[in-house]
Tab-separated table of C-alpha atoms in Angstrom:
chain	number	residue	atom	x	y	z
H	42	UNK	CA	-11.936	-11.215	-36.570
H	43	UNK	CA	-11.464	-8.179	-38.811
H	44	UNK	CA	-8.916	-5.679	-37.514
H	45	UNK	CA	-7.043	-2.551	-38.581
H	46	UNK	CA	-4.320	-0.369	-37.137
H	47	UNK	CA	-4.536	3.419	-37.124
H	48	UNK	CA	-1.941	6.137	-36.519
H	49	UNK	CA	0.966	3.814	-37.167
H	50	UNK	CA	-0.249	1.108	-34.795
H	51	UNK	CA	-1.132	3.352	-31.852
H	52	UNK	CA	-4.806	2.365	-32.145
H	53	UNK	CA	-6.172	-1.067	-32.959
H	54	UNK	CA	-9.709	-1.178	-34.371
H	55	UNK	CA	-11.392	-4.564	-34.573
H	56	UNK	CA	-14.757	-6.263	-34.813
H	57	UNK	CA	-15.543	-9.301	-32.683
H	58	UNK	CA	-17.207	-12.166	-34.512
H	59	UNK	CA	-20.556	-11.121	-35.957
H	60	UNK	CA	-20.707	-7.925	-33.893
H	61	UNK	CA	-22.324	-4.818	-35.362
H	62	UNK	CA	-19.925	-2.375	-33.772
H	63	UNK	CA	-16.213	-1.877	-34.020
H	64	UNK	CA	-14.084	-1.898	-30.864
H	65	UNK	CA	-10.892	0.069	-30.398
H	66	UNK	CA	-7.949	-0.325	-28.058
H	67	UNK	CA	-4.846	1.688	-27.328
H	68	UNK	CA	-2.025	1.676	-24.823
H	69	UNK	CA	-1.167	4.866	-22.929
H	70	UNK	CA	1.587	4.955	-20.300
H	71	UNK	CA	1.702	1.156	-20.247
H	72	UNK	CA	-2.019	0.726	-19.538
H	73	UNK	CA	-4.414	-0.753	-22.070
H	74	UNK	CA	-7.713	1.061	-22.720
H	75	UNK	CA	-10.655	-0.303	-24.717
H	76	UNK	CA	-13.894	1.172	-26.000
H	77	UNK	CA	-16.705	0.398	-28.399
H	78	UNK	CA	-16.968	2.889	-31.227
H	79	UNK	CA	-20.726	2.366	-31.403
H	80	UNK	CA	-20.599	2.710	-35.166
H	81	UNK	CA	-20.540	0.617	-38.302
H	82	UNK	CA	-17.081	1.897	-39.223
H	83	UNK	CA	-15.179	3.259	-36.291
H	84	UNK	CA	-11.962	4.785	-37.624
H	85	UNK	CA	-12.973	8.401	-37.027
H	86	UNK	CA	-14.513	7.685	-33.595
H	87	UNK	CA	-11.443	5.669	-32.577
H	88	UNK	CA	-9.088	8.516	-33.465
H	89	UNK	CA	-11.220	11.072	-31.596
H	90	UNK	CA	-11.373	8.769	-28.559
H	91	UNK	CA	-7.605	8.210	-28.625
H	92	UNK	CA	-6.723	11.896	-28.847
H	93	UNK	CA	-9.141	12.659	-26.007
H	94	UNK	CA	-7.557	9.902	-23.937
H	95	UNK	CA	-4.037	11.236	-24.574
H	96	UNK	CA	-5.150	14.727	-23.577
H	97	UNK	CA	-6.616	13.418	-20.326
H	98	UNK	CA	-3.416	11.453	-19.641
H	99	UNK	CA	-1.244	14.543	-20.101
H	100	UNK	CA	-3.517	16.591	-17.849
H	101	UNK	CA	-3.454	13.849	-15.196
H	102	UNK	CA	-7.198	13.286	-15.401
H	103	UNK	CA	-7.214	9.548	-16.126
H	104	UNK	CA	-8.342	7.457	-13.195
H	105	UNK	CA	-6.738	4.042	-13.315
H	106	UNK	CA	-6.702	2.893	-9.704
H	107	UNK	CA	-9.749	1.810	-7.755
H	108	UNK	CA	-10.280	3.086	-4.242
H	109	UNK	CA	-10.920	0.736	-1.345
H	110	UNK	CA	-14.465	2.078	-1.073
H	111	UNK	CA	-15.179	1.183	-4.712
H	112	UNK	CA	-13.953	-2.363	-4.172
H	113	UNK	CA	-15.889	-2.658	-0.903
H	114	UNK	CA	-19.087	-1.429	-2.580
H	115	UNK	CA	-18.699	-4.048	-5.307
H	116	UNK	CA	-18.066	-6.758	-2.688
H	117	UNK	CA	-21.234	-5.814	-0.818
H	118	UNK	CA	-23.278	-6.014	-4.012
H	119	UNK	CA	-21.918	-9.405	-5.040
H	120	UNK	CA	-21.265	-11.294	-1.797
H	121	UNK	CA	-24.882	-12.059	-0.931
H	122	UNK	CA	-25.560	-13.270	-4.468
H	123	UNK	CA	-22.391	-15.371	-4.669
H	124	UNK	CA	-23.068	-17.146	-1.367
H	125	UNK	CA	-26.830	-17.524	-1.840
H	126	UNK	CA	-27.954	-20.875	-0.486
H	127	UNK	CA	-24.526	-21.590	1.013
H	128	UNK	CA	-24.461	-19.030	3.834
H	129	UNK	CA	-27.172	-17.676	6.084
H	130	UNK	CA	-28.399	-14.095	5.918
H	131	UNK	CA	-26.845	-13.546	9.348
H	132	UNK	CA	-23.434	-14.637	8.035
H	133	UNK	CA	-23.510	-12.240	5.087
H	134	UNK	CA	-24.840	-9.407	7.263
H	135	UNK	CA	-21.900	-10.049	9.637
H	136	UNK	CA	-19.442	-9.582	6.766
H	137	UNK	CA	-21.092	-6.314	5.781
H	138	UNK	CA	-21.038	-5.129	9.407
H	139	UNK	CA	-17.318	-5.924	9.803
H	140	UNK	CA	-16.614	-4.124	6.578
H	141	UNK	CA	-18.587	-1.066	7.702
H	142	UNK	CA	-17.351	-0.971	11.321
H	143	UNK	CA	-13.721	-2.045	11.043
H	144	UNK	CA	-12.312	-2.173	7.526
H	145	UNK	CA	-13.789	0.898	5.840
H	146	UNK	CA	-12.825	3.389	8.592
H	147	UNK	CA	-9.234	2.132	8.608
H	148	UNK	CA	-8.575	1.292	4.966
H	149	UNK	CA	-10.540	4.098	3.335
H	150	UNK	CA	-8.222	6.694	4.817
H	151	UNK	CA	-5.057	4.583	4.665
H	152	UNK	CA	-5.441	3.554	1.017
H	153	UNK	CA	-7.064	6.208	-1.120
H	154	UNK	CA	-6.001	4.314	-4.219
H	155	UNK	CA	-5.283	0.613	-4.422
H	156	UNK	CA	-2.237	-0.258	-6.487
H	157	UNK	CA	-2.938	-2.900	-9.117
H	158	UNK	CA	-1.868	-6.311	-7.800
H	159	UNK	CA	-0.318	-4.644	-4.755
H	160	UNK	CA	-1.330	-7.323	-2.307
H	161	UNK	CA	-0.156	-10.105	-4.604
H	162	UNK	CA	3.280	-8.518	-4.869
H	163	UNK	CA	3.786	-7.777	-1.199
H	164	UNK	CA	2.864	-11.210	0.184
H	165	UNK	CA	5.743	-13.104	-1.505
H	166	UNK	CA	8.208	-10.407	-0.455
H	167	UNK	CA	6.990	-10.612	3.162
H	168	UNK	CA	7.300	-14.401	3.066
H	169	UNK	CA	10.856	-14.179	1.697
H	170	UNK	CA	11.833	-11.695	4.426
H	171	UNK	CA	10.322	-13.966	7.097
H	172	UNK	CA	12.194	-17.011	5.778
H	173	UNK	CA	15.452	-15.033	5.680
H	174	UNK	CA	14.997	-14.000	9.325
H	175	UNK	CA	14.240	-17.582	10.326
H	176	UNK	CA	17.327	-18.880	8.511
H	177	UNK	CA	19.631	-16.323	10.145
H	178	UNK	CA	18.264	-16.878	13.675
H	179	UNK	CA	20.634	-19.289	15.528
H	180	UNK	CA	17.910	-20.238	18.049
H	181	UNK	CA	15.528	-21.322	15.326
H	182	UNK	CA	15.381	-25.080	14.979
H	183	UNK	CA	13.651	-26.696	12.066
């Protein structure tokens, strides 16, 4: 894989295998961004893309978090396909109905933006707090 660094390593430009186009990647505020340059040699396009990205980051215009509605829309598109032949149409329709009637009204307003890996982080901490309460409870018998 051919690769180059631009602007002192702030931008990495590389070509995957036999690909026609160059790809570029950069890290801004600890988040990695990637884009195809769509060109045979992408140094100029990569620099323009990077400076535009930095400008958007400074102005607070970069969207990094997904909303619950975006995730729910993607789930609805994929669930029927993923479970095809394994679940009935009634089963998948029931999931969509529960999402529409119960989850979306509650979670769409409660969580405008989903933190990355938020649920994975909170579950272990909840489990640790539960175990600590159980250990300190004198009436708890194991």
